[in-house]
Amino acid sequence: MADPARARRLAKRITTIVASAIEYEIKDPGLVGVTITDAKVTADLHDATVYYTVMGPTLDDEPDYAAAAAALERAKGVLRTKVGAGTGVRFTPTLTFTRDVTSDTVHRMDELLARARAADADLARVRVGAKPAGEADPYRDRGSADEPSDAGGLVIRTSDGLEAENTGDDYQAED
């Protein structure tokens, strides 16, 4: 088992080597628009999974994933040779190419967030004219406005006309 830090460094180096080889050295029309996004190496450094994305010829065109996968399969041997020469490890890892679906997940999350924002906007429009159920102030005293009530025994009126708070304890200081 190799050190995890070594595996990460090797994966990063494989990403760089494969991306450079696809862009500058391998002249396969099926690899046009292929971008290498990441690589993961197993703990024993014998297998590497290389993640890729594909862009269409224009922004409006759908990418050709099947052609890109076939082109990567055709170039797998050449790419593995370049990885072996560029990394200098004892065993050159076997390469497995997997389409990176992170961008698809991002688009799906954007759609869900847009749907949630639209639902919030609809709710805000409905809420503008809404009135609360029941009274506007349910804690308002129902007694007369000029005379404070007992309000659950918290306010008491003293003999000299002042209001005092009833704290609930019956202790009275003796003078």
mmCIF file of N, CA and C in Angstrom, residues 32-144:
data_model
loop_
_atom_site.group_PDB
_atom_site.id
_atom_site.type_symbol
_atom_site.label_atom_id
_atom_site.label_comp_id
_atom_site.label_asym_id
_atom_site.label_seq_id
_atom_site.Cartn_x
_atom_site.Cartn_y
_atom_site.Cartn_z
ATOM 1 N N VAL A 32 -11.665 15.820 -29.925
ATOM 2 C CA VAL A 32 -11.874 17.268 -29.945
ATOM 3 C C VAL A 32 -12.969 17.598 -28.931
ATOM 4 N N GLY A 33 -12.693 18.503 -28.046
ATOM 5 C CA GLY A 33 -13.662 18.895 -27.027
ATOM 6 C C GLY A 33 -13.608 18.065 -25.762
ATOM 7 N N VAL A 34 -12.681 17.110 -25.673
ATOM 8 C CA VAL A 34 -12.545 16.296 -24.463
ATOM 9 C C VAL A 34 -11.635 17.033 -23.482
ATOM 10 N N THR A 35 -12.094 17.148 -22.254
ATOM 11 C CA THR A 35 -11.318 17.794 -21.198
ATOM 12 C C THR A 35 -11.151 16.812 -20.051
ATOM 13 N N ILE A 36 -9.927 16.649 -19.603
ATOM 14 C CA ILE A 36 -9.647 15.772 -18.466
ATOM 15 C C ILE A 36 -9.846 16.596 -17.195
ATOM 16 N N THR A 37 -10.726 16.127 -16.311
ATOM 17 C CA THR A 37 -11.045 16.900 -15.113
ATOM 18 C C THR A 37 -10.357 16.384 -13.857
ATOM 19 N N ASP A 38 -10.158 15.078 -13.756
ATOM 20 C CA ASP A 38 -9.603 14.530 -12.523
ATOM 21 C C ASP A 38 -9.110 13.112 -12.776
ATOM 22 N N ALA A 39 -8.336 12.609 -11.850
ATOM 23 C CA ALA A 39 -7.906 11.212 -11.885
ATOM 24 C C ALA A 39 -7.841 10.704 -10.455
ATOM 25 N N LYS A 40 -8.170 9.455 -10.272
ATOM 26 C CA LYS A 40 -8.082 8.791 -8.967
ATOM 27 C C LYS A 40 -7.239 7.539 -9.147
ATOM 28 N N VAL A 41 -6.324 7.317 -8.213
ATOM 29 C CA VAL A 41 -5.438 6.159 -8.273
ATOM 30 C C VAL A 41 -5.745 5.270 -7.072
ATOM 31 N N THR A 42 -5.761 3.955 -7.294
ATOM 32 C CA THR A 42 -5.998 3.026 -6.193
ATOM 33 C C THR A 42 -4.824 3.073 -5.224
ATOM 34 N N ALA A 43 -5.024 2.520 -4.039
ATOM 35 C CA ALA A 43 -3.998 2.574 -2.996
ATOM 36 C C ALA A 43 -2.728 1.825 -3.391
ATOM 37 N N ASP A 44 -2.850 0.793 -4.233
ATOM 38 C CA ASP A 44 -1.657 0.051 -4.654
ATOM 39 C C ASP A 44 -1.003 0.654 -5.895
ATOM 40 N N LEU A 45 -1.528 1.749 -6.401
ATOM 41 C CA LEU A 45 -0.997 2.504 -7.551
ATOM 42 C C LEU A 45 -1.023 1.709 -8.852
ATOM 43 N N HIS A 46 -1.843 0.676 -8.946
ATOM 44 C CA HIS A 46 -1.884 -0.145 -10.153
ATOM 45 C C HIS A 46 -3.008 0.231 -11.103
ATOM 46 N N ASP A 47 -4.036 0.908 -10.614
ATOM 47 C CA ASP A 47 -5.174 1.283 -11.452
ATOM 48 C C ASP A 47 -5.466 2.766 -11.275
ATOM 49 N N ALA A 48 -5.769 3.419 -12.392
ATOM 50 C CA ALA A 48 -6.129 4.837 -12.356
ATOM 51 C C ALA A 48 -7.432 5.031 -13.119
ATOM 52 N N THR A 49 -8.334 5.785 -12.517
ATOM 53 C CA THR A 49 -9.578 6.161 -13.177
ATOM 54 C C THR A 49 -9.444 7.620 -13.571
ATOM 55 N N VAL A 50 -9.575 7.897 -14.855
ATOM 56 C CA VAL A 50 -9.434 9.255 -15.376
ATOM 57 C C VAL A 50 -10.827 9.755 -15.746
ATOM 58 N N TYR A 51 -11.210 10.906 -15.192
ATOM 59 C CA TYR A 51 -12.530 11.486 -15.437
ATOM 60 C C TYR A 51 -12.417 12.554 -16.521
ATOM 61 N N TYR A 52 -13.402 12.569 -17.412
ATOM 62 C CA TYR A 52 -13.377 13.516 -18.522
ATOM 63 C C TYR A 52 -14.764 14.093 -18.767
ATOM 64 N N THR A 53 -14.778 15.261 -19.401
ATOM 65 C CA THR A 53 -16.022 15.870 -19.874
ATOM 66 C C THR A 53 -15.864 16.130 -21.359
ATOM 67 N N VAL A 54 -16.979 16.322 -22.031
ATOM 68 C CA VAL A 54 -16.968 16.559 -23.472
ATOM 69 C C VAL A 54 -17.813 17.788 -23.757
ATOM 70 N N MET A 55 -17.275 18.678 -24.578
ATOM 71 C CA MET A 55 -18.035 19.835 -25.038
ATOM 72 C C MET A 55 -18.432 19.609 -26.484
ATOM 73 N N GLY A 56 -19.601 20.118 -26.845
ATOM 74 C CA GLY A 56 -20.048 20.014 -28.225
ATOM 75 C C GLY A 56 -19.303 21.014 -29.098
ATOM 76 N N PRO A 57 -19.470 20.918 -30.428
ATOM 77 C CA PRO A 57 -18.797 21.863 -31.331
ATOM 78 C C PRO A 57 -19.186 23.318 -31.051
ATOM 79 N N THR A 58 -20.436 23.546 -30.683
ATOM 80 C CA THR A 58 -20.873 24.882 -30.273
ATOM 81 C C THR A 58 -21.557 24.739 -28.917
ATOM 82 N N LEU A 59 -21.882 25.858 -28.315
ATOM 83 C CA LEU A 59 -22.521 25.807 -27.004
ATOM 84 C C LEU A 59 -23.920 25.217 -27.063
ATOM 85 N N ASP A 60 -24.575 25.338 -28.219
ATOM 86 C CA ASP A 60 -25.934 24.825 -28.358
ATOM 87 C C ASP A 60 -25.986 23.343 -28.720
ATOM 88 N N ASP A 61 -24.888 22.803 -29.256
ATOM 89 C CA ASP A 61 -24.872 21.405 -29.692
ATOM 90 C C ASP A 61 -24.640 20.464 -28.511
ATOM 91 N N GLU A 62 -25.273 19.314 -28.615
ATOM 92 C CA GLU A 62 -25.096 18.270 -27.602
ATOM 93 C C GLU A 62 -23.760 17.565 -27.862
ATOM 94 N N PRO A 63 -22.957 17.324 -26.826
ATOM 95 C CA PRO A 63 -21.681 16.632 -27.031
ATOM 96 C C PRO A 63 -21.889 15.174 -27.439
ATOM 97 N N ASP A 64 -20.926 14.656 -28.186
ATOM 98 C CA ASP A 64 -20.980 13.265 -28.634
ATOM 99 C C ASP A 64 -20.173 12.410 -27.654
ATOM 100 N N TYR A 65 -20.850 11.922 -26.621
ATOM 101 C CA TYR A 65 -20.175 11.151 -25.579
ATOM 102 C C TYR A 65 -19.681 9.804 -26.094
ATOM 103 N N ALA A 66 -20.432 9.183 -26.971
ATOM 104 C CA ALA A 66 -20.045 7.861 -27.480
ATOM 105 C C ALA A 66 -18.765 7.949 -28.306
ATOM 106 N N ALA A 67 -18.659 8.970 -29.157
ATOM 107 C CA ALA A 67 -17.453 9.134 -29.976
ATOM 108 C C ALA A 67 -16.242 9.431 -29.098
ATOM 109 N N ALA A 68 -16.438 10.233 -28.055
ATOM 110 C CA ALA A 68 -15.331 10.554 -27.155
ATOM 111 C C ALA A 68 -14.880 9.308 -26.396
ATOM 112 N N ALA A 69 -15.826 8.499 -25.930
ATOM 113 C CA ALA A 69 -15.466 7.276 -25.210
ATOM 114 C C ALA A 69 -14.728 6.304 -26.123
ATOM 115 N N ALA A 70 -15.181 6.191 -27.370
ATOM 116 C CA ALA A 70 -14.512 5.299 -28.322
ATOM 117 C C ALA A 70 -13.106 5.799 -28.637
ATOM 118 N N ALA A 71 -12.948 7.113 -28.793
ATOM 119 C CA ALA A 71 -11.626 7.681 -29.085
ATOM 120 C C ALA A 71 -10.675 7.486 -27.906
ATOM 121 N N LEU A 72 -11.170 7.619 -26.695
ATOM 122 C CA LEU A 72 -10.315 7.399 -25.525
ATOM 123 C C LEU A 72 -9.909 5.927 -25.416
ATOM 124 N N GLU A 73 -10.806 5.021 -25.768
ATOM 125 C CA GLU A 73 -10.459 3.594 -25.765
ATOM 126 C C GLU A 73 -9.375 3.301 -26.802
ATOM 127 N N ARG A 74 -9.490 3.946 -27.974
ATOM 128 C CA ARG A 74 -8.467 3.740 -29.013
ATOM 129 C C ARG A 74 -7.115 4.295 -28.575
ATOM 130 N N ALA A 75 -7.122 5.393 -27.833
ATOM 131 C CA ALA A 75 -5.875 6.050 -27.436
ATOM 132 C C ALA A 75 -5.349 5.548 -26.092
ATOM 133 N N LYS A 76 -6.028 4.602 -25.475
ATOM 134 C CA LYS A 76 -5.661 4.153 -24.131
ATOM 135 C C LYS A 76 -4.222 3.639 -24.055
ATOM 136 N N GLY A 77 -3.787 2.859 -25.023
ATOM 137 C CA GLY A 77 -2.425 2.314 -25.008
ATOM 138 C C GLY A 77 -1.369 3.395 -25.120
ATOM 139 N N VAL A 78 -1.571 4.335 -26.034
ATOM 140 C CA VAL A 78 -0.616 5.439 -26.205
ATOM 141 C C VAL A 78 -0.576 6.286 -24.936
ATOM 142 N N LEU A 79 -1.742 6.555 -24.368
ATOM 143 C CA LEU A 79 -1.800 7.375 -23.156
ATOM 144 C C LEU A 79 -1.124 6.667 -21.980
ATOM 145 N N ARG A 80 -1.297 5.359 -21.881
ATOM 146 C CA ARG A 80 -0.651 4.624 -20.794
ATOM 147 C C ARG A 80 0.865 4.646 -20.959
ATOM 148 N N THR A 81 1.338 4.549 -22.194
ATOM 149 C CA THR A 81 2.780 4.639 -22.449
ATOM 150 C C THR A 81 3.312 5.996 -22.022
ATOM 151 N N LYS A 82 2.582 7.060 -22.349
ATOM 152 C CA LYS A 82 3.011 8.411 -21.974
ATOM 153 C C LYS A 82 2.976 8.594 -20.458
ATOM 154 N N VAL A 83 1.985 8.004 -19.789
ATOM 155 C CA VAL A 83 1.918 8.085 -18.324
ATOM 156 C C VAL A 83 3.111 7.355 -17.715
ATOM 157 N N GLY A 84 3.449 6.186 -18.249
ATOM 158 C CA GLY A 84 4.598 5.437 -17.737
ATOM 159 C C GLY A 84 5.898 6.203 -17.908
ATOM 160 N N ALA A 85 6.072 6.846 -19.062
ATOM 161 C CA ALA A 85 7.295 7.612 -19.301
ATOM 162 C C ALA A 85 7.332 8.882 -18.455
ATOM 163 N N GLY A 86 6.162 9.465 -18.194
ATOM 164 C CA GLY A 86 6.128 10.739 -17.477
ATOM 165 C C GLY A 86 6.118 10.628 -15.969
ATOM 166 N N THR A 87 5.753 9.480 -15.438
ATOM 167 C CA THR A 87 5.668 9.366 -13.981
ATOM 168 C C THR A 87 6.870 8.676 -13.362
ATOM 169 N N GLY A 88 7.460 7.733 -14.048
ATOM 170 C CA GLY A 88 8.635 7.057 -13.520
ATOM 171 C C GLY A 88 8.336 6.084 -12.391
ATOM 172 N N VAL A 89 7.126 5.567 -12.327
ATOM 173 C CA VAL A 89 6.806 4.580 -11.290
ATOM 174 C C VAL A 89 7.150 3.188 -11.804
ATOM 175 N N ARG A 90 7.291 2.247 -10.892
ATOM 176 C CA ARG A 90 7.688 0.893 -11.267
ATOM 177 C C ARG A 90 6.631 0.221 -12.142
ATOM 178 N N PHE A 91 5.374 0.325 -11.737
ATOM 179 C CA PHE A 91 4.272 -0.245 -12.508
ATOM 180 C C PHE A 91 3.423 0.892 -13.042
ATOM 181 N N THR A 92 3.272 0.941 -14.352
ATOM 182 C CA THR A 92 2.406 1.957 -14.947
ATOM 183 C C THR A 92 0.962 1.560 -14.698
ATOM 184 N N PRO A 93 0.170 2.465 -14.111
ATOM 185 C CA PRO A 93 -1.222 2.098 -13.811
ATOM 186 C C PRO A 93 -2.040 1.884 -15.078
ATOM 187 N N THR A 94 -2.974 0.956 -15.000
ATOM 188 C CA THR A 94 -3.922 0.798 -16.104
ATOM 189 C C THR A 94 -4.891 1.969 -16.051
ATOM 190 N N LEU A 95 -5.301 2.445 -17.203
ATOM 191 C CA LEU A 95 -6.168 3.619 -17.276
ATOM 192 C C LEU A 95 -7.596 3.198 -17.593
ATOM 193 N N THR A 96 -8.519 3.724 -16.835
ATOM 194 C CA THR A 96 -9.942 3.541 -17.078
ATOM 195 C C THR A 96 -10.544 4.927 -17.218
ATOM 196 N N PHE A 97 -11.271 5.158 -18.299
ATOM 197 C CA PHE A 97 -11.859 6.474 -18.545
ATOM 198 C C PHE A 97 -13.339 6.456 -18.179
ATOM 199 N N THR A 98 -13.727 7.436 -17.371
ATOM 200 C CA THR A 98 -15.104 7.555 -16.900
ATOM 201 C C THR A 98 -15.571 8.984 -17.130
ATOM 202 N N ARG A 99 -16.780 9.105 -17.671
ATOM 203 C CA ARG A 99 -17.327 10.444 -17.915
ATOM 204 C C ARG A 99 -17.642 11.109 -16.581
ATOM 205 N N ASP A 100 -17.200 12.348 -16.441
ATOM 206 C CA ASP A 100 -17.429 13.128 -15.226
ATOM 207 C C ASP A 100 -18.827 13.731 -15.293
ATOM 208 N N VAL A 101 -19.684 13.355 -14.367
ATOM 209 C CA VAL A 101 -21.071 13.827 -14.376
ATOM 210 C C VAL A 101 -21.278 14.998 -13.417
ATOM 211 N N THR A 102 -20.204 15.597 -12.939
ATOM 212 C CA THR A 102 -20.327 16.724 -12.019
ATOM 213 C C THR A 102 -21.062 17.884 -12.658
ATOM 214 N N SER A 103 -20.766 18.188 -13.913
ATOM 215 C CA SER A 103 -21.441 19.310 -14.576
ATOM 216 C C SER A 103 -22.931 19.025 -14.745
ATOM 217 N N ASP A 104 -23.295 17.772 -15.002
ATOM 218 C CA ASP A 104 -24.715 17.416 -15.089
ATOM 219 C C ASP A 104 -25.401 17.611 -13.736
ATOM 220 N N THR A 105 -24.698 17.245 -12.680
ATOM 221 C CA THR A 105 -25.243 17.427 -11.336
ATOM 222 C C THR A 105 -25.409 18.905 -11.020
ATOM 223 N N VAL A 106 -24.451 19.721 -11.447
ATOM 224 C CA VAL A 106 -24.542 21.173 -11.226
ATOM 225 C C VAL A 106 -25.745 21.743 -11.966
ATOM 226 N N HIS A 107 -25.951 21.334 -13.207
ATOM 227 C CA HIS A 107 -27.110 21.815 -13.968
ATOM 228 C C HIS A 107 -28.412 21.384 -13.299
ATOM 229 N N ARG A 108 -28.455 20.167 -12.804
ATOM 230 C CA ARG A 108 -29.659 19.681 -12.116
ATOM 231 C C ARG A 108 -29.921 20.491 -10.848
ATOM 232 N N MET A 109 -28.865 20.788 -10.088
ATOM 233 C CA MET A 109 -29.023 21.595 -8.876
ATOM 234 C C MET A 109 -29.473 23.012 -9.220
ATOM 235 N N ASP A 110 -28.940 23.587 -10.309
ATOM 236 C CA ASP A 110 -29.379 24.914 -10.743
ATOM 237 C C ASP A 110 -30.860 24.915 -11.088
ATOM 238 N N GLU A 111 -31.314 23.864 -11.765
ATOM 239 C CA GLU A 111 -32.737 23.759 -12.099
ATOM 240 C C GLU A 111 -33.595 23.664 -10.837
ATOM 241 N N LEU A 112 -33.149 22.872 -9.870
ATOM 242 C CA LEU A 112 -33.905 22.737 -8.627
ATOM 243 C C LEU A 112 -33.946 24.050 -7.853
ATOM 244 N N LEU A 113 -32.816 24.772 -7.824
ATOM 245 C CA LEU A 113 -32.792 26.063 -7.137
ATOM 246 C C LEU A 113 -33.675 27.082 -7.842
ATOM 247 N N ALA A 114 -33.681 27.074 -9.171
ATOM 248 C CA ALA A 114 -34.554 27.994 -9.913
ATOM 249 C C ALA A 114 -36.017 27.675 -9.634
ATOM 250 N N ARG A 115 -36.346 26.395 -9.557
ATOM 251 C CA ARG A 115 -37.719 25.998 -9.248
ATOM 252 C C ARG A 115 -38.104 26.445 -7.829
ATOM 253 N N ALA A 116 -37.180 26.328 -6.884
ATOM 254 C CA ALA A 116 -37.452 26.760 -5.508
ATOM 255 C C ALA A 116 -37.617 28.276 -5.441
ATOM 256 N N ARG A 117 -36.787 29.021 -6.195
ATOM 257 C CA ARG A 117 -36.933 30.485 -6.226
ATOM 258 C C ARG A 117 -38.277 30.887 -6.812
ATOM 259 N N ALA A 118 -38.715 30.201 -7.855
ATOM 260 C CA ALA A 118 -40.018 30.505 -8.458
ATOM 261 C C ALA A 118 -41.146 30.215 -7.471
ATOM 262 N N ALA A 119 -41.042 29.118 -6.740
ATOM 263 C CA ALA A 119 -42.064 28.798 -5.737
ATOM 264 C C ALA A 119 -42.070 29.841 -4.623
ATOM 265 N N ASP A 120 -40.889 30.315 -4.216
ATOM 266 C CA ASP A 120 -40.815 31.368 -3.203
ATOM 267 C C ASP A 120 -41.430 32.663 -3.708
ATOM 268 N N ALA A 121 -41.185 32.999 -4.978
ATOM 269 C CA ALA A 121 -41.766 34.216 -5.549
ATOM 270 C C ALA A 121 -43.285 34.104 -5.617
ATOM 271 N N ASP A 122 -43.804 32.941 -5.995
ATOM 272 C CA ASP A 122 -45.257 32.734 -6.017
ATOM 273 C C ASP A 122 -45.842 32.877 -4.613
ATOM 274 N N LEU A 123 -45.182 32.316 -3.642
ATOM 275 C CA LEU A 123 -45.647 32.414 -2.264
ATOM 276 C C LEU A 123 -45.610 33.859 -1.778
ATOM 277 N N ALA A 124 -44.589 34.615 -2.164
ATOM 278 C CA ALA A 124 -44.509 36.025 -1.766
ATOM 279 C C ALA A 124 -45.647 36.824 -2.385
ATOM 280 N N ARG A 125 -46.023 36.517 -3.635
ATOM 281 C CA ARG A 125 -47.145 37.219 -4.272
ATOM 282 C C ARG A 125 -48.456 36.908 -3.554
ATOM 283 N N VAL A 126 -48.647 35.683 -3.137
ATOM 284 C CA VAL A 126 -49.866 35.304 -2.428
ATOM 285 C C VAL A 126 -49.887 35.941 -1.035
ATOM 286 N N ARG A 127 -48.734 36.026 -0.418
ATOM 287 C CA ARG A 127 -48.635 36.527 0.941
ATOM 288 C C ARG A 127 -48.878 38.030 1.038
ATOM 289 N N VAL A 128 -48.732 38.789 -0.057
ATOM 290 C CA VAL A 128 -48.861 40.245 -0.022
ATOM 291 C C VAL A 128 -50.231 40.668 0.482
ATOM 292 N N GLY A 129 -51.296 40.097 0.007
ATOM 293 C CA GLY A 129 -52.632 40.506 0.410
ATOM 294 C C GLY A 129 -53.211 39.683 1.539
ATOM 295 N N ALA A 130 -52.462 38.787 2.096
ATOM 296 C CA ALA A 130 -52.997 37.883 3.114
ATOM 297 C C ALA A 130 -53.103 38.578 4.465
ATOM 298 N N LYS A 131 -54.109 38.177 5.224
ATOM 299 C CA LYS A 131 -54.294 38.675 6.584
ATOM 300 C C LYS A 131 -54.129 37.491 7.528
ATOM 301 N N PRO A 132 -53.634 37.746 8.736
ATOM 302 C CA PRO A 132 -53.450 36.630 9.663
ATOM 303 C C PRO A 132 -54.785 36.060 10.111
ATOM 304 N N ALA A 133 -54.805 34.792 10.371
ATOM 305 C CA ALA A 133 -56.013 34.143 10.873
ATOM 306 C C ALA A 133 -56.225 34.574 12.316
ATOM 307 N N GLY A 134 -57.451 34.852 12.690
ATOM 308 C CA GLY A 134 -57.725 35.303 14.048
ATOM 309 C C GLY A 134 -57.451 36.789 14.173
ATOM 310 N N GLU A 135 -57.110 37.212 15.362
ATOM 311 C CA GLU A 135 -56.858 38.629 15.604
ATOM 312 C C GLU A 135 -55.430 38.985 15.231
ATOM 313 N N ALA A 136 -55.215 40.270 14.954
ATOM 314 C CA ALA A 136 -53.879 40.723 14.592
ATOM 315 C C ALA A 136 -52.937 40.618 15.779
ATOM 316 N N ASP A 137 -53.436 40.896 16.991
ATOM 317 C CA ASP A 137 -52.614 40.810 18.195
ATOM 318 C C ASP A 137 -53.315 39.895 19.188
ATOM 319 N N PRO A 138 -53.023 38.615 19.199
ATOM 320 C CA PRO A 138 -53.746 37.692 20.078
ATOM 321 C C PRO A 138 -53.407 37.880 21.552
ATOM 322 N N TYR A 139 -52.372 38.618 21.873
ATOM 323 C CA TYR A 139 -51.967 38.796 23.264
ATOM 324 C C TYR A 139 -52.503 40.095 23.857
ATOM 325 N N ARG A 140 -53.306 40.823 23.121
ATOM 326 C CA ARG A 140 -53.862 42.085 23.583
ATOM 327 C C ARG A 140 -54.857 41.812 24.706
ATOM 328 N N ASP A 141 -54.893 42.711 25.678
ATOM 329 C CA ASP A 141 -55.822 42.604 26.800
ATOM 330 C C ASP A 141 -57.224 42.913 26.314
ATOM 331 N N ARG A 142 -58.178 42.083 26.672
ATOM 332 C CA ARG A 142 -59.539 42.259 26.205
ATOM 333 C C ARG A 142 -60.357 43.167 27.128
ATOM 334 N N GLY A 143 -59.795 43.623 28.221
ATOM 335 C CA GLY A 143 -60.500 44.502 29.149
ATOM 336 C C GLY A 143 -60.573 45.922 28.606
ATOM 337 N N SER A 144 -60.988 46.860 29.457
ATOM 338 C CA SER A 144 -61.085 48.247 29.005
ATOM 339 C C SER A 144 -59.692 48.813 28.788
#
